[in-house]
């Protein structure tokens, strides 16, 4: 089927960003929320994105007005009677998402596709709450939605092939890169990203380094990421990260047990940029310095102390999880690398040159025997969450060590 009109439910940062992406491709979109203030914030967000294009000379004021005219902001479902797809971007609470889909079931035509922008929750469970589970699918955009190229497409257990094909084509029409991912908690990219972000928080609460030192070591001038983990979490929202972390922990167990500092910041409503303070302090100049919070946690014996920081400590859990996703068939090898490049801007600093590279090629370059050695050393030092996954041992036993043997996760001719 073809998409001619789009609905977005939830006008937060992601909902607004998605609406902008839709209009940029020339399609009309109706954005619904329950709060007028949210709709107003989304309108400002979308206008800001277009204004920045005008300022950069990438479009004229008239073109911007044409795009803005494609959006209807509303508090009701009245304009949802002829939408071909709805993308929900409401809070990450299963019951809330299910309720939204139930309401949509009553107003949308029977063949309208229901897509969820959930970061981690089960698409199958959402589908089960509707009369059209075959039309329910995950469509996970990355933040900022207008910049990041990846859209993860996650079919639920009952999603039909036509829905998958339509949504893949639609993502391409939005000038995004769709990657189909097998349903699992966190899907692909968040599943890899969270152990990395969590390890950064553990290192900081344990006093191994400061947030600034970690960001410096992991960012463009260090490992190569476009932004360090603390800047990234402050941008994404610490509430969002803590929620994804908690959800992954409930499914995957101790290897992704969230750091305590997440809870402290969430309790203090320090969600990051959007609340004026998170790991860093922005507009909330009266916020307590992070160091003071950490010191109190350490003095109360709430966290371990005396561990070491290293780039490997953060990167190796990310790589290990990528290997596990190959083992579990979550996505194919090329898609895993592509998703990390397009979704989180993965790049590696090679002597000052930033080279785009996904985790599997990066492991192949390092040598899978070296990957196993590093993980085993970290396991001895910091615990079982670093235990190398089976597929790494299998590949090493088979002599598939990566680029040096011309075969690892990928094959190499030179
Ligand atoms: N918040 C929102 N938008 C931001 C931003 C921020 N903190 N920082 C930059 N941007 C926007 C800018 O406004 C600009 O938009 P424009 O084109 O409309 O003017 C655009 O990003 C590019 O910004 P810059 O020109 O300053 O370019 P940079 O080279 O500094 O890149 C970046 C900024 C694209 C955000 C880059 O740092 C990056 O790729 N960071 C990684 C982001 C990432 O990993 N996102 C995915 C996270 S995981 C996720 O979203 C899943 C979810 O489920 C949790």
Coordinates of C-alpha atoms and ligand atoms in Angstrom, one line a residue:
X1 CA 0.0 0.0 0.0
X2 CA 1.0 3.7 -0.4
X3 CA 1.3 6.4 2.3
X4 CA -0.5 9.7 1.4
X5 CA -1.2 11.1 4.8
X6 CA 0.4 10.5 8.2
X7 CA -0.7 10.8 11.8
X8 CA 1.6 11.4 14.8
X9 CA 0.3 10.9 18.3
X10 CA 2.5 12.5 21.0
X11 CA 4.1 15.9 20.4
X12 CA 7.3 15.5 22.4
X13 CA 10.7 16.0 21.0
X14 CA 10.5 12.8 18.9
X15 CA 6.9 13.3 17.8
X16 CA 7.7 16.9 16.6
X17 CA 10.9 15.8 14.9
X18 CA 9.1 13.0 13.1
X19 CA 6.4 15.4 11.9
X20 CA 9.1 17.6 10.5
X21 CA 10.7 14.7 8.7
X22 CA 7.3 13.7 7.2
X23 CA 6.6 17.2 5.9
X24 CA 10.1 17.5 4.5
X25 CA 9.3 14.6 2.2
X26 CA 6.1 16.5 1.1
X27 CA 3.4 14.5 2.9
X28 CA 0.7 16.1 5.1
X29 CA 0.7 15.1 8.8
X30 CA -1.7 15.6 11.7
X31 CA 0.0 15.8 15.1
X32 CA -2.2 15.0 18.1
X33 CA -1.5 15.5 21.8
X34 CA -3.5 15.8 25.0
X35 CA -1.7 19.0 26.1
X36 CA -1.9 22.3 24.2
X37 CA 1.5 23.3 25.6
X38 CA 3.1 20.1 24.1
X39 CA 1.6 21.0 20.7
X40 CA 2.9 24.5 21.0
X41 CA 6.4 23.2 21.9
X42 CA 6.3 20.8 18.9
X43 CA 5.3 23.7 16.6
X44 CA 8.3 25.7 17.8
X45 CA 10.6 22.7 17.4
X46 CA 9.5 22.1 13.8
X47 CA 9.7 25.8 12.9
X48 CA 13.1 26.0 14.5
X49 CA 14.4 23.1 12.3
X50 CA 13.0 24.7 9.1
X51 CA 14.3 28.2 10.2
X52 CA 17.7 26.8 10.6
X53 CA 17.6 25.5 7.0
X54 CA 16.5 28.9 5.8
X55 CA 19.3 30.5 7.8
X56 CA 21.8 28.2 6.2
X57 CA 20.5 29.1 2.7
X58 CA 19.2 25.5 2.1
X59 CA 15.6 26.6 1.5
X60 CA 13.6 29.9 1.0
X61 CA 11.2 31.4 3.4
X62 CA 8.4 30.5 1.0
X63 CA 9.4 26.9 0.8
X64 CA 9.5 26.8 4.6
X65 CA 5.9 28.1 4.7
X66 CA 4.8 25.5 2.3
X67 CA 6.2 22.7 4.5
X68 CA 4.8 24.2 7.7
X69 CA 1.3 24.4 6.0
X70 CA 1.4 20.6 5.7
X71 CA 1.1 20.2 9.5
X72 CA -2.1 20.2 11.5
X73 CA -1.8 20.4 15.3
X74 CA -4.8 19.0 17.1
X75 CA -6.2 17.8 20.4
X76 CA -8.7 15.5 18.8
X77 CA -8.7 12.4 16.5
X78 CA -11.1 14.1 14.0
X79 CA -8.5 14.3 11.2
X80 CA -7.3 10.7 11.7
X81 CA -10.2 9.2 9.6
X82 CA -8.1 9.2 6.4
X83 CA -4.5 8.6 7.6
X84 CA -2.6 5.7 6.1
X85 CA -0.2 5.3 8.9
X86 CA 0.0 6.6 12.5
X87 CA 3.3 6.8 14.3
X88 CA 2.8 6.9 18.1
X89 CA 5.5 8.7 20.2
X90 CA 3.7 8.9 23.6
X91 CA 5.4 8.1 26.9
X92 CA 7.1 4.7 27.2
X93 CA 4.4 3.0 29.2
X94 CA 2.9 -0.1 27.6
X95 CA -0.6 0.6 29.0
X96 CA -0.6 4.2 27.6
X97 CA 0.6 3.0 24.2
X98 CA -2.1 0.2 24.1
X99 CA -4.8 2.8 25.1
X100 CA -3.7 5.1 22.2
X101 CA -3.9 2.2 19.7
X102 CA -7.3 1.2 21.1
X103 CA -8.6 4.7 20.5
X104 CA -7.1 4.8 17.1
X105 CA -8.7 1.5 16.2
X106 CA -12.1 3.2 16.6
X107 CA -11.3 6.2 14.3
X108 CA -8.8 5.0 11.6
X109 CA -9.7 2.9 8.6
X110 CA -9.1 -0.8 9.1
X111 CA -6.0 -0.9 6.9
X112 CA -4.3 2.1 8.5
X113 CA -0.8 1.0 9.8
X114 CA -0.1 1.5 13.5
X115 CA 3.6 2.2 14.0
X116 CA 5.3 2.7 17.4
X117 CA 8.4 4.8 17.9
X118 CA 9.1 2.9 21.2
X119 CA 12.7 2.7 22.2
X120 CA 12.5 -0.8 23.6
X121 CA 9.0 -2.1 24.4
X122 CA 7.3 -5.1 22.8
X123 CA 5.5 -4.5 19.4
X124 CA 3.7 -7.8 19.7
X125 CA 2.2 -6.7 23.1
X126 CA 1.0 -3.5 21.5
X127 CA -0.4 -5.3 18.6
X128 CA -2.3 -7.7 20.9
X129 CA -4.3 -4.7 22.3
X130 CA -5.6 -3.8 18.8
X131 CA -8.1 -5.4 16.3
X132 CA -5.3 -5.3 13.7
X133 CA -2.1 -6.9 15.1
X134 CA -1.0 -7.7 11.5
X135 CA -0.9 -3.9 10.9
X136 CA 1.2 -3.0 14.0
X137 CA 4.9 -2.5 13.6
X138 CA 7.9 -0.7 15.3
X139 CA 9.3 2.3 13.5
X140 CA 12.1 3.5 15.8
X141 CA 13.6 6.9 14.9
X142 CA 16.8 8.2 16.5
X143 CA 17.3 11.5 18.2
X144 CA 17.6 14.2 16.7
X145 CA 15.0 12.7 14.3
X146 CA 15.7 15.2 11.6
X147 CA 19.4 14.5 11.6
X148 CA 19.9 10.8 12.3
X149 CA 19.4 8.6 9.2
X150 CA 18.4 5.3 10.8
X151 CA 14.9 4.0 11.2
X152 CA 14.7 0.5 12.9
X153 CA 11.7 -1.4 11.5
X154 CA 10.5 -4.0 14.0
X155 CA 7.8 -6.5 12.9
X156 CA 5.8 -8.0 15.8
X157 CA 4.9 -11.7 15.9
X158 CA 1.8 -11.1 13.8
X159 CA 2.9 -8.2 11.5
X160 CA 2.2 -9.1 7.9
X161 CA 4.6 -8.7 5.0
X162 CA 2.7 -6.0 3.3
X163 CA 3.0 -3.8 6.4
X164 CA 6.8 -4.5 6.6
X165 CA 7.2 -3.7 2.9
X166 CA 5.1 -0.5 3.1
X167 CA 6.9 0.8 6.1
X168 CA 10.3 0.1 4.6
X169 CA 9.3 2.0 1.4
X170 CA 7.9 4.8 3.5
X171 CA 11.1 5.1 5.6
X172 CA 13.0 5.4 2.3
X173 CA 10.6 8.0 1.0
X174 CA 11.4 10.0 4.2
X175 CA 15.1 9.8 3.1
X176 CA 16.0 7.5 6.0
X177 CA 17.8 4.2 6.0
X178 CA 15.5 1.4 7.2
X179 CA 17.0 -1.6 8.9
X180 CA 14.7 -4.5 9.7
X181 CA 15.4 -5.9 13.2
X182 CA 14.0 -9.0 14.9
X183 CA 11.9 -8.1 17.9
X184 CA 13.8 -8.3 21.2
X185 CA 14.0 -5.9 24.2
X186 CA 15.9 -2.7 23.1
X187 CA 15.8 -4.0 19.5
X188 CA 19.3 -3.5 18.0
X189 CA 20.8 -0.1 18.6
X190 CA 19.6 0.6 22.1
X191 CA 20.5 -2.9 23.1
X192 CA 24.1 -2.2 22.1
X193 CA 24.1 1.4 23.3
X194 CA 22.8 1.0 26.8
X195 CA 25.6 -1.3 28.2
X196 CA 28.1 1.3 26.9
X197 CA 26.2 4.3 28.5
X198 CA 25.6 2.3 31.7
X199 CA 29.3 1.5 32.0
X200 CA 30.1 5.2 31.6
X201 CA 27.8 6.0 34.5
X202 CA 29.3 3.2 36.6
X203 CA 32.8 4.4 35.9
X204 CA 31.9 8.0 37.0
X205 CA 29.9 7.0 40.2
X206 CA 32.8 4.7 41.2
X207 CA 35.2 7.7 40.9
X208 CA 37.2 6.2 38.1
X209 CA 36.9 9.4 36.0
X210 CA 34.8 12.5 35.8
X211 CA 32.0 12.9 33.2
X212 CA 34.1 15.5 31.4
X213 CA 37.1 13.1 31.3
X214 CA 34.9 10.3 29.9
X215 CA 33.3 12.5 27.3
X216 CA 36.8 13.7 26.2
X217 CA 38.1 10.2 26.0
X218 CA 35.1 8.9 24.0
X219 CA 34.3 11.9 21.8
X220 CA 35.7 13.0 18.4
X221 CA 39.2 13.7 19.7
X222 CA 39.3 10.5 21.6
X223 CA 37.7 7.2 20.5
X224 CA 35.8 9.1 17.8
X225 CA 32.0 9.2 18.7
X226 CA 30.2 12.4 17.6
X227 CA 29.5 13.2 21.2
X228 CA 30.6 11.6 24.5
X229 CA 28.2 9.4 26.5
X230 CA 27.2 12.1 29.1
X231 CA 26.5 14.8 26.5
X232 CA 24.5 12.1 24.6
X233 CA 22.4 11.1 27.7
X234 CA 21.7 14.7 28.6
X235 CA 20.4 15.2 25.0
X236 CA 18.3 12.0 25.0
X237 CA 16.9 12.5 28.5
X238 CA 18.2 10.7 31.5
X239 CA 14.6 9.6 32.3
X240 CA 14.5 8.0 28.8
X241 CA 17.9 6.3 29.3
X242 CA 17.0 5.1 32.8
X243 CA 13.7 3.7 31.5
X244 CA 15.3 1.8 28.7
X245 CA 18.1 0.6 31.1
X246 CA 15.5 -0.7 33.6
X247 CA 13.5 -2.5 30.9
X248 CA 16.7 -4.2 29.5
X249 CA 17.7 -5.2 33.0
X250 CA 14.3 -6.8 33.6
X251 CA 14.8 -9.0 30.5
X252 CA 18.6 -9.5 30.2
X253 CA 19.5 -9.4 34.0
X254 CA 22.7 -8.5 35.7
X255 CA 24.9 -7.8 32.6
X256 CA 22.9 -4.5 32.2
X257 CA 22.0 -3.7 35.8
X258 CA 21.5 0.1 35.7
X259 CA 24.0 2.3 37.7
X260 CA 22.6 3.9 40.9
X261 CA 23.4 7.4 39.7
X262 CA 20.6 7.1 37.1
X263 CA 18.0 6.7 39.8
X264 CA 19.5 9.6 41.9
X265 CA 19.2 11.9 38.9
X266 CA 15.7 10.8 38.0
X267 CA 14.6 11.2 41.6
X268 CA 16.0 14.8 41.5
X269 CA 14.2 15.3 38.2
X270 CA 17.5 16.1 36.5
X271 CA 16.6 14.7 33.1
X272 CA 19.3 16.5 31.1
X273 CA 19.1 19.5 28.7
X274 CA 15.3 19.6 28.8
X275 CA 15.2 20.2 32.6
X276 CA 18.2 22.5 32.7
X277 CA 20.5 19.9 34.4
X278 CA 21.5 16.3 34.1
X279 CA 25.0 15.0 34.3
X280 CA 26.0 18.6 33.3
X281 CA 24.3 21.8 34.5
X282 CA 22.7 24.0 31.8
X283 CA 20.1 26.6 32.7
X284 CA 19.4 25.3 36.2
X285 CA 22.4 27.1 37.7
X286 CA 21.3 26.4 41.3
X287 CA 21.5 22.6 40.6
X288 CA 24.0 20.7 42.8
X289 CA 27.2 19.8 41.1
X290 CA 27.4 16.1 40.0
X291 CA 30.6 15.6 42.0
X292 CA 28.8 16.4 45.3
X293 CA 26.0 13.8 44.5
X294 CA 28.6 11.2 43.7
X295 CA 30.6 12.0 46.8
X296 CA 27.5 11.5 49.0
X297 CA 26.8 8.2 47.3
X298 CA 30.3 7.0 47.9
X299 CA 30.4 8.1 51.5
X300 CA 27.1 6.3 52.2
X301 CA 28.7 3.1 50.7
X302 CA 26.0 3.0 48.0
X303 CA 28.5 2.4 45.2
X304 CA 31.7 0.6 44.7
X305 CA 34.9 2.7 44.6
X306 CA 38.5 2.2 43.4
X307 CA 37.8 0.9 39.8
X308 CA 39.7 2.1 36.8
X309 CA 38.5 3.9 33.7
X310 CA 39.6 2.9 30.2
X311 CA 38.1 3.4 26.7
X312 CA 37.9 -0.4 26.5
X313 CA 35.8 -0.6 29.7
X314 CA 33.0 1.3 27.8
X315 CA 33.5 0.0 24.3
X316 CA 33.9 -3.7 24.9
X317 CA 30.4 -4.3 26.3
X318 CA 29.0 -2.5 23.2
X319 CA 31.0 -4.8 21.0
X320 CA 30.2 -8.0 23.0
X321 CA 26.4 -7.2 22.7
X322 CA 26.8 -6.6 18.9
X323 CA 28.4 -10.1 18.7
X324 CA 25.5 -11.5 20.7
X325 CA 23.0 -9.9 18.3
X326 CA 24.7 -11.7 15.4
X327 CA 24.5 -15.0 17.4
X328 CA 20.8 -14.4 18.0
X329 CA 20.1 -13.4 14.4
X330 CA 18.7 -10.0 15.5
X331 CA 19.8 -8.4 12.2
X332 CA 22.3 -9.4 9.6
X333 CA 26.0 -8.4 9.8
X334 CA 26.0 -5.6 7.4
X335 CA 22.8 -4.1 8.8
X336 CA 24.2 -4.1 12.4
X337 CA 27.2 -2.1 11.2
X338 CA 25.1 0.2 9.1
X339 CA 22.6 0.8 11.9
X340 CA 25.3 1.9 14.3
X341 CA 26.8 4.3 11.7
X342 CA 23.4 5.7 10.7
X343 CA 21.7 5.6 14.1
X344 CA 24.4 6.7 16.6
X345 CA 27.0 8.1 14.2
X346 CA 29.6 5.4 15.1
X347 CA 33.0 6.4 13.8
X348 CA 36.6 5.6 14.9
X349 CA 39.4 8.1 15.3
X350 CA 42.4 6.7 13.4
X351 CA 45.3 9.0 14.1
X352 CA 43.1 12.1 13.8
X353 CA 41.0 10.8 10.8
X354 CA 37.4 9.9 11.7
X355 CA 36.5 6.7 9.9
X356 CA 32.8 5.5 9.8
X357 CA 32.8 1.9 11.0
X358 CA 30.3 -0.4 12.7
X359 CA 31.1 -2.6 15.7
X360 CA 31.5 -5.9 13.7
X361 CA 34.1 -4.4 11.3
X362 CA 35.8 -2.7 14.2
X363 CA 36.1 -6.1 16.0
X364 CA 37.4 -7.7 12.8
X365 CA 40.0 -5.0 12.5
X366 CA 41.1 -5.4 16.2
X367 CA 41.2 -9.2 15.8
X368 CA 38.6 -11.4 17.5
X369 CA 41.3 -13.1 19.5
X370 CA 42.2 -9.7 20.9
X371 CA 38.6 -8.9 21.6
X372 CA 38.2 -12.1 23.6
X373 CA 41.5 -11.3 25.6
X374 CA 40.3 -7.8 26.4
X375 CA 36.9 -9.0 27.5
X376 CA 38.4 -11.8 29.7
X377 CA 40.8 -9.2 31.3
X378 CA 37.8 -6.9 32.0
X379 CA 35.8 -9.8 33.4
X380 CA 38.6 -10.6 35.9
X381 CA 38.8 -7.0 36.9
X382 CA 35.2 -5.9 36.9
X383 CA 32.9 -8.9 36.9
X384 CA 30.9 -11.3 34.8
X385 CA 29.1 -8.6 32.7
X386 CA 32.2 -8.6 30.5
X387 CA 32.1 -12.4 29.8
X388 CA 32.8 -12.9 26.0
X389 CA 29.7 -14.3 24.2
X390 CA 29.9 -17.8 22.6
X391 CA 30.1 -16.7 19.0
X392 CA 33.4 -14.9 19.8
X393 CA 34.9 -18.2 21.2
X394 CA 33.5 -20.1 18.2
X395 CA 35.1 -17.8 15.7
X396 CA 38.4 -17.8 17.5
X397 CA 38.4 -21.7 17.6
X398 CA 37.6 -21.7 13.9
X399 CA 40.6 -19.4 13.2
X400 CA 38.2 -16.7 11.9
X401 CA 40.0 -13.9 13.6
X402 CA 39.0 -10.9 11.4
X403 CA 40.9 -9.0 8.8
X404 CA 44.2 -10.7 9.5
X405 CA 42.7 -14.1 8.5
X406 CA 40.4 -12.5 5.8
X407 CA 37.4 -13.8 7.7
X408 CA 35.8 -12.8 10.9
X409 CA 32.2 -11.4 11.1
X410 CA 32.7 -10.4 7.5
X411 CA 34.9 -11.6 4.7
X412 CA 37.8 -9.6 3.3
X413 CA 39.5 -10.0 -0.1
X414 CA 42.5 -7.7 0.7
Ligands
LIG1 N1 19.6 18.5 20.7 C1 18.8 18.5 19.6 N2 19.4 18.8 18.4 C2 20.7 19.0 18.3 C3 21.5 18.9 19.4 C4 21.0 18.6 20.6 N3 21.7 18.6 21.8 N4 22.8 19.1 19.0 C5 22.8 19.3 17.6 N5 21.5 19.2 17.2 C6 21.0 19.4 15.9 C7 21.3 20.8 15.5 O1 20.3 21.7 15.9 C8 21.4 20.7 14.0 O2 20.2 20.8 13.4 P1 19.9 21.7 12.1 O3 20.5 20.9 11.0 O4 18.4 21.8 12.0 O5 20.5 23.0 12.3 C9 21.9 19.3 13.7 O6 21.7 18.6 15.0 C10 23.3 19.2 13.4 O7 24.0 19.9 14.4 P2 25.5 20.5 14.2 O8 25.5 21.2 12.9 O9 25.9 21.2 15.4 O10 26.3 19.2 14.0 P3 27.2 18.3 14.8 O11 28.2 17.9 13.9 O12 27.6 18.9 16.1 O13 26.2 17.0 15.1 C11 24.7 15.6 16.2 C12 25.2 17.0 16.1 C13 24.1 15.2 14.9 C14 23.7 15.5 17.3 C15 25.9 14.6 16.5 O14 26.6 15.1 17.6 C16 25.5 13.2 16.6 O15 25.4 12.5 15.7 N6 25.4 12.8 17.9 C17 25.0 11.4 18.2 C18 23.5 11.4 18.3 C19 23.0 10.0 18.6 O16 23.7 9.1 18.9 N7 21.7 9.9 18.5 C20 21.0 8.6 18.7 C21 20.8 8.3 20.1 S1 20.0 6.8 20.5 C22 18.3 7.2 20.3 O17 18.0 8.2 19.9 C23 17.4 6.1 20.5 C24 16.4 6.4 21.6 O18 15.4 5.4 21.6 C25 17.0 6.5 23.0

